Amino acid sequence: MTDFFKGIPKIAYEGGDSRSDYAFRHYNPDEVVMGKRMEDHLRFSVAYWHSFAWPGGDPFGGQTFERPWFGETMELAKLKADVAFEMFEILGVPFFCFHDADVRPEGRDFAENTDRLKEMTDYFAGKMEQTGVKLLWGTANLFSHRRFMAGAATNPDPDVFAFSGATIKTCMDATKALGGQNYVLWGGREGYETLLNTDLKRERQQAGRMLQMVVDYKHKIGFEGAILVEPKPQEPAKHQYDYDVATVYGFLKEFGLEGEVKMNIEQGHAILAGHSFEHELAMAASLGILGSIDMNRNDYQSGWDTDQFPNSTLEAALAYYEVLKSGGFTTGGTNFDAKLRRQSLDPEDLILAHVGGMDVCAAGLKAAAAMLEDGGLEEARAERYAGWETDAAKAYLTSATLEDLETAVRSGPITPEPRSGRQERLENYVNRFV
Ligand code: XUL
Ligand code: CO
């Protein structure tokens, strides 16, 4: 045991009347919601990078956090892992996620990076065995090191393409070895800074080829998890090719991967793309590619990807409504890709941030389940589209031509009557549940 979280108790469900900061008021892992335990619905995961590797910097200043494991040795990397697994146990989260670069110090070259990742993978395996904590997903950090400044798969230099693919392979191997349920690709630098120096067509083809190789390798090694792409429109690149769910779907279709790859959807990225989180979730569900979620919001005033812990029950309810409606998570889960504010220096801040996030998600899940069970939104939706249930209307979408539509309109005669969309009524309805 380290003493980093000294004095902080294991967090338990105490219900709404609890006066303790160190308690869940909504998250009750064993409580059954729509026939399934809450823990199995939400599948919470801690993001290793923000919680244990991020130093608290911003564009105007560097490190604010002092952590005893900061430094570039394997010994410190193991101390970091010890503290991380202690936090997973305090919170009772079933999963974590990591990038290679969060868990091992940067080596001299590819071979040393791989050896270090392997050593940490073995170390994690022991800790996972002891604690029962599982891996939601693994991924490669192909954006922090300067070698990736002009992209990873989309780099103008084929050496970087090769280095990136080789690194992805080692991270897929590590993810498989740890029984990871998904492998994620987020293309932080897969885009451009200026079109003046960019061959956009070539770069998209490079990205498509890399993803095809990832899928081939998944099948070759028998990795049973899902391959997920995480869309984001910009930050750090001025424009990223995997802009949003609909854009990525078009990309998957172009490269024949729509049956192989799903989405890891992040709330803050949805907002950056000019969408709501629930829009991106509904879009992915409608395309059959909803995989997992990164549950962290942006600052609505600055507009930046500030990666804050969720704190709106309404937002969580609308998100889990889409997740539940689509049948719930299979390999996916709720990953807090969220970081503390840079003034939140204390160990307890790290715990309480997750406690609050987990509780907001649990409250959102309960509200979403109650709405689905009540059925009000789906009834209203069915009623709104009820006209399409007639044979004549169904034919519009199959056999009818424009001439048939003209005949139908003239002979009806059809004179459309506008009807209320009833938005305020539906908003009031949702608020009854949150
Ligand atoms: C960056 C982001 C990443 C991915 C994993 O905005 O969300 O941390 O989740 O690389
Ligand atoms: Co993310």
CSV table of C-alpha atoms and ligand atoms in Angstrom, one decimal:
chain,number,residue,atom,x,y,z
A,1,MET,CA,0.0,0.0,0.0
A,2,THR,CA,1.2,3.5,-0.8
A,3,ASP,CA,0.0,6.4,1.5
A,4,PHE,CA,-1.1,8.6,-1.3
A,5,PHE,CA,-4.8,8.3,-0.5
A,6,LYS,CA,-4.2,8.0,3.3
A,7,GLY,CA,-7.4,8.5,5.3
A,8,ILE,CA,-9.7,8.2,2.4
A,9,PRO,CA,-12.3,5.4,2.9
A,10,LYS,CA,-13.6,3.0,0.2
A,11,ILE,CA,-16.6,4.8,-1.3
A,12,ALA,CA,-20.0,3.1,-0.6
A,13,TYR,CA,-23.6,3.8,-1.6
A,14,GLU,CA,-25.3,5.6,1.3
A,15,GLY,CA,-28.4,7.0,-0.5
A,16,GLY,CA,-29.7,10.5,-0.7
A,17,ASP,CA,-29.7,11.3,3.0
A,18,SER,CA,-25.9,10.8,3.4
A,19,ARG,CA,-24.0,13.8,4.8
A,20,SER,CA,-20.6,12.4,3.7
A,21,ASP,CA,-18.5,13.6,0.8
A,22,TYR,CA,-17.2,10.1,0.5
A,23,ALA,CA,-20.4,8.4,-0.4
A,24,PHE,CA,-22.5,7.6,-3.5
A,25,ARG,CA,-26.1,8.9,-3.4
A,26,HIS,CA,-27.2,7.4,-6.7
A,27,TYR,CA,-24.5,4.9,-7.8
A,28,ASN,CA,-25.5,1.6,-6.2
A,29,PRO,CA,-23.7,-1.1,-8.1
A,30,ASP,CA,-26.1,-3.9,-7.3
A,31,GLU,CA,-29.3,-2.0,-7.8
A,32,VAL,CA,-31.2,-3.4,-10.7
A,33,VAL,CA,-32.3,-1.0,-13.4
A,34,MET,CA,-34.2,-2.4,-16.4
A,35,GLY,CA,-33.3,-5.9,-15.5
A,36,LYS,CA,-29.5,-5.3,-15.2
A,37,ARG,CA,-27.2,-4.3,-12.3
A,38,MET,CA,-26.2,-0.6,-12.4
A,39,GLU,CA,-22.5,-1.6,-12.5
A,40,ASP,CA,-23.1,-3.7,-15.5
A,41,HIS,CA,-25.0,-0.9,-17.3
A,42,LEU,CA,-22.6,1.9,-16.6
A,43,ARG,CA,-19.3,-0.1,-16.8
A,44,PHE,CA,-17.3,2.8,-15.3
A,45,SER,CA,-13.7,3.2,-16.3
A,46,VAL,CA,-10.9,5.6,-15.1
A,47,ALA,CA,-8.6,7.1,-17.7
A,48,TYR,CA,-5.0,6.5,-16.6
A,49,TRP,CA,-3.7,9.5,-18.5
A,50,HIS,CA,-5.6,12.4,-17.0
A,51,SER,CA,-5.8,11.0,-13.5
A,52,PHE,CA,-2.2,9.8,-13.1
A,53,ALA,CA,0.0,11.3,-15.9
A,54,TRP,CA,-1.4,14.8,-16.5
A,55,PRO,CA,0.8,17.4,-14.7
A,56,GLY,CA,-1.9,20.2,-14.5
A,57,GLY,CA,-0.4,22.4,-17.3
A,58,ASP,CA,-2.3,24.7,-19.6
A,59,PRO,CA,-1.2,26.7,-22.7
A,60,PHE,CA,0.1,29.5,-20.3
A,61,GLY,CA,1.8,27.5,-17.5
A,62,GLY,CA,3.3,24.1,-16.7
A,63,GLN,CA,2.9,21.6,-13.9
A,64,THR,CA,0.8,22.4,-10.9
A,65,PHE,CA,0.4,18.9,-9.5
A,66,GLU,CA,3.1,17.3,-7.4
A,67,ARG,CA,2.8,13.5,-7.6
A,68,PRO,CA,5.4,11.2,-6.0
A,69,TRP,CA,5.4,9.1,-9.2
A,70,PHE,CA,6.3,11.9,-11.6
A,71,GLY,CA,9.6,11.1,-13.4
A,72,GLU,CA,11.0,9.0,-16.1
A,73,THR,CA,11.9,5.7,-14.5
A,74,MET,CA,10.3,2.3,-14.5
A,75,GLU,CA,10.3,2.3,-10.7
A,76,LEU,CA,8.1,5.4,-10.7
A,77,ALA,CA,5.9,4.0,-13.4
A,78,LYS,CA,5.2,1.0,-11.1
A,79,LEU,CA,4.5,3.4,-8.2
A,80,LYS,CA,2.0,5.2,-10.4
A,81,ALA,CA,0.4,1.8,-11.2
A,82,ASP,CA,0.2,1.0,-7.4
A,83,VAL,CA,-1.6,4.3,-6.7
A,84,ALA,CA,-3.9,3.9,-9.7
A,85,PHE,CA,-5.1,0.5,-8.6
A,86,GLU,CA,-5.6,1.8,-5.1
A,87,MET,CA,-7.8,4.5,-6.5
A,88,PHE,CA,-9.8,1.9,-8.6
A,89,GLU,CA,-10.4,0.0,-5.5
A,90,ILE,CA,-11.4,3.0,-3.4
A,91,LEU,CA,-13.9,4.0,-6.1
A,92,GLY,CA,-15.0,0.4,-6.9
A,93,VAL,CA,-14.7,1.0,-10.6
A,94,PRO,CA,-14.7,-2.2,-12.7
A,95,PHE,CA,-12.4,-0.9,-15.5
A,96,PHE,CA,-9.6,1.4,-16.6
A,97,CYS,CA,-8.1,2.6,-19.9
A,98,PHE,CA,-4.6,3.6,-20.9
A,99,HIS,CA,-2.3,4.7,-23.7
A,100,ASP,CA,1.2,3.3,-23.9
A,101,ALA,CA,2.8,6.6,-23.1
A,102,ASP,CA,0.8,7.0,-19.9
A,103,VAL,CA,2.1,3.8,-18.3
A,104,ARG,CA,5.7,3.7,-19.3
A,105,PRO,CA,8.5,6.3,-19.6
A,106,GLU,CA,9.5,7.1,-23.2
A,107,GLY,CA,12.4,4.9,-24.3
A,108,ARG,CA,15.4,5.7,-26.5
A,109,ASP,CA,13.7,4.0,-29.5
A,110,PHE,CA,10.9,1.7,-30.5
A,111,ALA,CA,12.5,-1.4,-29.1
A,112,GLU,CA,12.9,0.1,-25.7
A,113,ASN,CA,9.4,1.5,-25.7
A,114,THR,CA,8.1,-2.0,-26.5
A,115,ASP,CA,10.1,-3.7,-23.7
A,116,ARG,CA,8.9,-1.1,-21.2
A,117,LEU,CA,5.3,-1.5,-22.3
A,118,LYS,CA,5.6,-5.3,-22.0
A,119,GLU,CA,7.1,-4.9,-18.5
A,120,MET,CA,4.2,-2.7,-17.4
A,121,THR,CA,1.6,-5.0,-19.1
A,122,ASP,CA,2.9,-7.8,-16.9
A,123,TYR,CA,2.8,-5.6,-13.9
A,124,PHE,CA,-0.8,-4.6,-14.7
A,125,ALA,CA,-1.7,-8.3,-15.2
A,126,GLY,CA,-0.7,-9.0,-11.6
A,127,LYS,CA,-2.6,-6.0,-10.2
A,128,MET,CA,-5.7,-6.9,-12.3
A,129,GLU,CA,-5.6,-10.4,-11.0
A,130,GLN,CA,-5.4,-9.2,-7.4
A,131,THR,CA,-8.1,-6.5,-7.6
A,132,GLY,CA,-10.5,-7.9,-10.3
A,133,VAL,CA,-10.3,-4.6,-12.2
A,134,LYS,CA,-10.5,-5.1,-15.9
A,135,LEU,CA,-9.3,-3.2,-19.0
A,136,LEU,CA,-12.0,-1.4,-20.9
A,137,TRP,CA,-9.6,-0.3,-23.7
A,138,GLY,CA,-6.1,0.2,-24.6
A,139,THR,CA,-4.7,2.7,-27.2
A,140,ALA,CA,-1.5,4.2,-28.5
A,141,ASN,CA,-0.5,7.8,-27.9
A,142,LEU,CA,0.4,8.9,-31.4
A,143,PHE,CA,0.1,12.6,-30.7
A,144,SER,CA,2.4,13.8,-27.8
A,145,HIS,CA,5.9,13.0,-29.1
A,146,ARG,CA,7.4,15.5,-31.5
A,147,ARG,CA,7.8,12.7,-34.1
A,148,PHE,CA,4.0,12.8,-34.6
A,149,MET,CA,3.7,16.6,-35.0
A,150,ALA,CA,2.7,16.2,-38.7
A,151,GLY,CA,0.4,13.2,-38.0
A,152,ALA,CA,0.8,9.5,-37.4
A,153,ALA,CA,-0.8,7.5,-40.2
A,154,THR,CA,-1.3,10.7,-42.1
A,155,ASN,CA,2.3,11.9,-41.9
A,156,PRO,CA,4.0,13.0,-45.1
A,157,ASP,CA,7.0,10.9,-44.0
A,158,PRO,CA,6.5,7.1,-44.5
A,159,ASP,CA,8.9,6.4,-41.7
A,160,VAL,CA,6.4,7.9,-39.3
A,161,PHE,CA,3.6,5.8,-40.8
A,162,ALA,CA,5.7,2.7,-40.2
A,163,PHE,CA,6.6,3.8,-36.6
A,164,SER,CA,2.9,4.5,-35.9
A,165,GLY,CA,1.7,1.1,-37.3
A,166,ALA,CA,4.4,-0.7,-35.3
A,167,THR,CA,3.4,1.1,-32.2
A,168,ILE,CA,-0.3,0.3,-32.7
A,169,LYS,CA,0.7,-3.3,-33.1
A,170,THR,CA,2.4,-3.3,-29.7
A,171,CYS,CA,-0.5,-1.6,-28.1
A,172,MET,CA,-3.0,-4.1,-29.6
A,173,ASP,CA,-0.8,-6.9,-28.3
A,174,ALA,CA,-0.8,-5.3,-24.8
A,175,THR,CA,-4.6,-4.8,-24.9
A,176,LYS,CA,-5.2,-8.4,-26.0
A,177,ALA,CA,-2.8,-9.8,-23.3
A,178,LEU,CA,-4.8,-7.9,-20.6
A,179,GLY,CA,-8.1,-9.1,-21.9
A,180,GLY,CA,-9.1,-5.5,-23.1
A,181,GLN,CA,-12.7,-5.3,-24.3
A,182,ASN,CA,-11.9,-2.7,-27.0
A,183,TYR,CA,-9.1,-1.1,-28.8
A,184,VAL,CA,-9.4,2.7,-29.5
A,185,LEU,CA,-8.0,4.9,-32.1
A,186,TRP,CA,-8.1,8.6,-31.6
A,187,GLY,CA,-6.4,10.6,-34.4
A,188,GLY,CA,-5.2,13.7,-32.5
A,189,ARG,CA,-2.8,14.7,-35.2
A,190,GLU,CA,-4.6,13.0,-38.1
A,191,GLY,CA,-5.6,16.2,-39.9
A,192,TYR,CA,-3.9,19.4,-40.9
A,193,GLU,CA,-2.7,22.7,-39.6
A,194,THR,CA,-2.8,24.4,-43.0
A,195,LEU,CA,-4.1,23.2,-46.4
A,196,LEU,CA,-1.2,25.1,-48.0
A,197,ASN,CA,1.2,22.2,-47.3
A,198,THR,CA,-1.4,19.4,-47.2
A,199,ASP,CA,-2.4,16.7,-49.7
A,200,LEU,CA,-5.7,15.9,-48.1
A,201,LYS,CA,-6.6,13.1,-50.5
A,202,ARG,CA,-3.3,11.2,-49.9
A,203,GLU,CA,-3.6,11.7,-46.1
A,204,ARG,CA,-7.1,10.3,-45.9
A,205,GLN,CA,-6.0,7.2,-47.9
A,206,GLN,CA,-3.1,6.7,-45.5
A,207,ALA,CA,-5.5,6.8,-42.6
A,208,GLY,CA,-7.8,4.3,-44.3
A,209,ARG,CA,-5.0,1.9,-45.1
A,210,MET,CA,-3.8,2.0,-41.4
A,211,LEU,CA,-7.3,1.2,-40.2
A,212,GLN,CA,-7.5,-1.7,-42.6
A,213,MET,CA,-4.2,-3.0,-41.2
A,214,VAL,CA,-5.5,-2.7,-37.7
A,215,VAL,CA,-8.6,-4.7,-38.5
A,216,ASP,CA,-6.6,-7.3,-40.3
A,217,TYR,CA,-4.3,-7.6,-37.3
A,218,LYS,CA,-7.2,-7.9,-34.9
A,219,HIS,CA,-8.5,-10.9,-36.9
A,220,LYS,CA,-5.0,-12.4,-37.2
A,221,ILE,CA,-4.4,-12.4,-33.4
A,222,GLY,CA,-7.9,-13.3,-32.6
A,223,PHE,CA,-8.6,-10.1,-30.5
A,224,GLU,CA,-12.2,-10.5,-29.5
A,225,GLY,CA,-12.8,-6.9,-28.5
A,226,ALA,CA,-14.2,-4.1,-30.7
A,227,ILE,CA,-12.1,-1.7,-32.7
A,228,LEU,CA,-13.3,1.8,-31.9
A,229,VAL,CA,-12.6,5.2,-33.6
A,230,GLU,CA,-13.0,8.3,-31.4
A,231,PRO,CA,-14.3,11.2,-33.5
A,232,LYS,CA,-13.2,14.8,-32.8
A,233,PRO,CA,-13.3,17.8,-35.2
A,234,GLN,CA,-10.2,19.7,-34.1
A,235,GLU,CA,-7.8,20.2,-31.1
A,236,PRO,CA,-4.9,19.6,-31.5
A,237,ALA,CA,-5.2,19.6,-35.3
A,238,LYS,CA,-6.9,22.6,-36.8
A,239,HIS,CA,-9.0,20.1,-38.7
A,240,GLN,CA,-9.2,16.4,-38.0
A,241,TYR,CA,-10.3,13.9,-40.6
A,242,ASP,CA,-12.5,12.0,-38.1
A,243,TYR,CA,-14.7,15.1,-37.5
A,244,ASP,CA,-17.8,13.5,-36.1
A,245,VAL,CA,-19.8,10.2,-36.2
A,246,ALA,CA,-21.4,10.8,-39.6
A,247,THR,CA,-18.0,11.8,-41.1
A,248,VAL,CA,-16.3,8.8,-39.7
A,249,TYR,CA,-19.1,6.5,-41.0
A,250,GLY,CA,-18.5,7.8,-44.6
A,251,PHE,CA,-14.8,7.2,-44.1
A,252,LEU,CA,-15.5,3.6,-42.9
A,253,LYS,CA,-17.7,3.0,-45.9
A,254,GLU,CA,-15.1,4.3,-48.3
A,255,PHE,CA,-12.5,1.8,-46.9
A,256,GLY,CA,-15.0,-1.1,-46.5
A,257,LEU,CA,-14.8,-1.1,-42.7
A,258,GLU,CA,-18.3,-0.2,-41.6
A,259,GLY,CA,-19.0,-3.7,-40.4
A,260,GLU,CA,-15.7,-3.9,-38.5
A,261,VAL,CA,-15.3,-0.6,-36.6
A,262,LYS,CA,-17.5,1.2,-34.1
A,263,MET,CA,-17.4,4.5,-32.3
A,264,ASN,CA,-16.0,5.7,-29.0
A,265,ILE,CA,-18.0,8.9,-28.6
A,266,GLU,CA,-16.9,11.7,-26.2
A,267,GLN,CA,-19.2,14.3,-25.0
A,268,GLY,CA,-16.8,17.2,-25.3
A,269,HIS,CA,-15.8,16.2,-28.9
A,270,ALA,CA,-19.5,16.2,-29.8
A,271,ILE,CA,-19.8,19.7,-28.5
A,272,LEU,CA,-16.7,20.8,-30.4
A,273,ALA,CA,-18.3,19.4,-33.6
A,274,GLY,CA,-21.3,21.6,-33.0
A,275,HIS,CA,-23.5,18.7,-31.9
A,276,SER,CA,-25.0,17.6,-28.7
A,277,PHE,CA,-23.7,14.4,-27.1
A,278,GLU,CA,-27.1,12.7,-27.5
A,279,HIS,CA,-27.1,13.6,-31.2
A,280,GLU,CA,-23.8,11.8,-31.7
A,281,LEU,CA,-25.0,8.8,-29.7
A,282,ALA,CA,-28.3,8.6,-31.6
A,283,MET,CA,-26.5,9.0,-34.9
A,284,ALA,CA,-24.1,6.1,-34.1
A,285,ALA,CA,-27.0,3.9,-32.8
A,286,SER,CA,-28.9,4.5,-36.0
A,287,LEU,CA,-25.9,3.4,-38.0
A,288,GLY,CA,-25.3,0.4,-35.8
A,289,ILE,CA,-21.8,1.6,-34.7
A,290,LEU,CA,-22.3,2.8,-31.1
A,291,GLY,CA,-19.4,1.3,-29.1
A,292,SER,CA,-18.4,3.2,-26.0
A,293,ILE,CA,-18.4,6.6,-24.4
A,294,ASP,CA,-15.9,9.1,-23.0
A,295,MET,CA,-18.0,10.9,-20.4
A,296,ASN,CA,-16.4,14.3,-20.1
A,297,ARG,CA,-17.8,17.7,-20.9
A,298,ASN,CA,-16.3,21.0,-22.2
A,299,ASP,CA,-16.5,24.4,-20.7
A,300,TYR,CA,-19.4,25.9,-22.5
A,301,GLN,CA,-18.0,29.5,-22.3
A,302,SER,CA,-14.5,28.9,-23.6
A,303,GLY,CA,-15.5,26.4,-26.1
A,304,TRP,CA,-12.3,24.4,-25.5
A,305,ASP,CA,-12.0,20.7,-25.0
A,306,THR,CA,-11.5,21.1,-21.3
A,307,ASP,CA,-12.2,17.5,-20.3
A,308,GLN,CA,-14.3,18.2,-17.2
A,309,PHE,CA,-16.1,15.6,-15.1
A,310,PRO,CA,-19.8,15.4,-15.9
A,311,ASN,CA,-22.0,17.3,-13.5
A,312,SER,CA,-25.4,17.7,-15.3
A,313,THR,CA,-28.0,15.0,-14.6
A,314,LEU,CA,-30.0,16.2,-17.5
A,315,GLU,CA,-27.1,15.8,-20.0
A,316,ALA,CA,-26.3,12.3,-18.5
A,317,ALA,CA,-30.0,11.3,-18.7
A,318,LEU,CA,-30.3,12.2,-22.4
A,319,ALA,CA,-27.0,10.4,-23.1
A,320,TYR,CA,-28.0,7.2,-21.3
A,321,TYR,CA,-31.4,7.3,-22.9
A,322,GLU,CA,-29.8,6.8,-26.3
A,323,VAL,CA,-27.5,4.1,-24.8
A,324,LEU,CA,-30.3,2.2,-23.2
A,325,LYS,CA,-32.6,2.6,-26.2
A,326,SER,CA,-29.9,1.1,-28.4
A,327,GLY,CA,-29.8,-2.0,-26.1
A,328,GLY,CA,-27.1,-0.8,-23.7
A,329,PHE,CA,-23.3,-1.4,-23.8
A,330,THR,CA,-21.8,-4.7,-24.9
A,331,THR,CA,-18.0,-4.2,-25.0
A,332,GLY,CA,-18.3,-0.5,-24.3
A,333,GLY,CA,-18.6,1.4,-21.1
A,334,THR,CA,-18.4,4.9,-19.4
A,335,ASN,CA,-14.8,6.1,-19.4
A,336,PHE,CA,-14.1,9.3,-17.5
A,337,ASP,CA,-11.6,10.9,-20.0
A,338,ALA,CA,-11.7,13.8,-17.6
A,339,LYS,CA,-9.2,15.8,-15.7
A,340,LEU,CA,-9.2,17.8,-12.6
A,341,ARG,CA,-9.0,21.5,-12.8
A,342,ARG,CA,-5.4,22.6,-12.4
A,343,GLN,CA,-5.9,24.1,-9.0
A,344,SER,CA,-7.4,20.8,-7.6
A,345,LEU,CA,-4.1,19.7,-6.1
A,346,ASP,CA,-5.1,17.3,-3.4
A,347,PRO,CA,-5.5,13.5,-3.6
A,348,GLU,CA,-9.1,13.9,-2.3
A,349,ASP,CA,-9.9,16.1,-5.4
A,350,LEU,CA,-9.1,13.1,-7.6
A,351,ILE,CA,-11.4,10.8,-5.6
A,352,LEU,CA,-14.2,13.3,-5.3
A,353,ALA,CA,-14.2,14.2,-9.0
A,354,HIS,CA,-14.8,10.6,-9.8
A,355,VAL,CA,-17.4,10.1,-7.0
A,356,GLY,CA,-19.4,13.1,-8.4
A,357,GLY,CA,-19.1,11.9,-12.0
A,358,MET,CA,-20.2,8.4,-11.1
A,359,ASP,CA,-23.1,9.7,-9.2
A,360,VAL,CA,-24.3,12.1,-11.9
A,361,CYS,CA,-24.1,9.2,-14.5
A,362,ALA,CA,-26.0,6.9,-12.1
A,363,ALA,CA,-28.7,9.6,-11.6
A,364,GLY,CA,-28.8,10.0,-15.4
A,365,LEU,CA,-29.1,6.3,-16.0
A,366,LYS,CA,-32.0,6.0,-13.5
A,367,ALA,CA,-33.8,9.0,-15.1
A,368,ALA,CA,-33.2,7.5,-18.6
A,369,ALA,CA,-34.5,4.1,-17.6
A,370,ALA,CA,-37.6,5.7,-16.0
A,371,MET,CA,-38.3,7.6,-19.2
A,372,LEU,CA,-37.9,4.5,-21.4
A,373,GLU,CA,-40.1,2.5,-19.1
A,374,ASP,CA,-42.7,5.2,-19.1
A,375,GLY,CA,-42.5,5.3,-22.9
A,376,GLY,CA,-43.7,8.9,-23.2
A,377,LEU,CA,-41.0,10.0,-25.7
A,378,GLU,CA,-41.3,6.9,-27.8
A,379,GLU,CA,-45.1,7.2,-27.9
A,380,ALA,CA,-44.8,10.9,-29.0
A,381,ARG,CA,-42.3,9.9,-31.6
A,382,ALA,CA,-44.4,7.0,-32.9
A,383,GLU,CA,-47.4,9.4,-33.1
A,384,ARG,CA,-45.4,12.0,-35.0
A,385,TYR,CA,-44.5,9.5,-37.7
A,386,ALA,CA,-47.8,7.5,-37.6
A,387,GLY,CA,-48.7,8.7,-41.1
A,388,TRP,CA,-45.9,6.5,-42.5
A,389,GLU,CA,-47.7,3.4,-41.3
A,390,THR,CA,-50.2,3.4,-44.3
A,391,ASP,CA,-49.4,1.2,-47.3
A,392,ALA,CA,-49.6,4.2,-49.6
A,393,ALA,CA,-46.9,6.0,-47.6
A,394,LYS,CA,-44.7,2.9,-47.3
A,395,ALA,CA,-44.8,2.7,-51.1
A,396,TYR,CA,-43.3,6.2,-51.3
A,397,LEU,CA,-40.1,4.8,-49.9
A,398,THR,CA,-39.9,1.7,-52.1
A,399,SER,CA,-41.6,1.6,-55.5
A,400,ALA,CA,-43.0,5.1,-56.0
A,401,THR,CA,-41.7,7.5,-58.6
A,402,LEU,CA,-42.0,11.3,-58.7
A,403,GLU,CA,-44.9,10.9,-61.2
A,404,ASP,CA,-46.7,8.6,-58.7
A,405,LEU,CA,-46.3,11.2,-56.0
A,406,GLU,CA,-47.9,13.8,-58.4
A,407,THR,CA,-50.8,11.4,-59.1
A,408,ALA,CA,-51.3,10.8,-55.4
A,409,VAL,CA,-51.3,14.5,-54.6
A,410,ARG,CA,-53.7,15.4,-57.4
A,411,SER,CA,-56.2,12.5,-56.9
A,412,GLY,CA,-56.2,12.7,-53.1
A,413,PRO,CA,-56.2,15.5,-53.3
A,414,ILE,CA,-53.4,15.8,-50.7
A,415,THR,CA,-53.2,19.2,-48.9
A,416,PRO,CA,-50.6,18.9,-46.1
A,417,GLU,CA,-51.7,20.2,-42.7
A,418,PRO,CA,-48.9,21.5,-40.5
A,419,ARG,CA,-48.9,20.0,-36.9
A,420,SER,CA,-47.1,21.1,-33.7
A,421,GLY,CA,-43.7,19.5,-33.0
A,422,ARG,CA,-44.6,19.8,-29.3
A,423,GLN,CA,-41.0,20.6,-28.3
A,424,GLU,CA,-41.9,22.4,-25.0
A,425,ARG,CA,-44.3,19.7,-24.0
A,426,LEU,CA,-41.5,17.1,-24.5
A,427,GLU,CA,-38.9,19.2,-22.6
A,428,ASN,CA,-41.3,19.5,-19.7
A,429,TYR,CA,-41.8,15.7,-19.9
A,430,VAL,CA,-38.0,15.1,-19.7
A,431,ASN,CA,-37.7,17.4,-16.7
A,432,ARG,CA,-40.2,15.4,-14.7
A,433,PHE,CA,-37.6,12.6,-14.6
A,434,VAL,CA,-34.4,14.4,-13.8
B,1,XUL,C1,-8.4,13.5,-26.6
B,1,XUL,C2,-9.1,12.2,-26.2
B,1,XUL,C3,-8.1,11.1,-26.1
B,1,XUL,C4,-8.7,9.8,-26.4
B,1,XUL,C5,-7.8,8.6,-26.4
B,1,XUL,O1,-9.3,14.6,-26.8
B,1,XUL,O2,-10.2,12.2,-26.0
B,1,XUL,O3,-7.6,11.1,-24.8
B,1,XUL,O4,-9.8,9.5,-25.6
B,1,XUL,O5,-6.6,8.8,-27.1
B,2,CO,CO,-11.5,10.7,-25.3
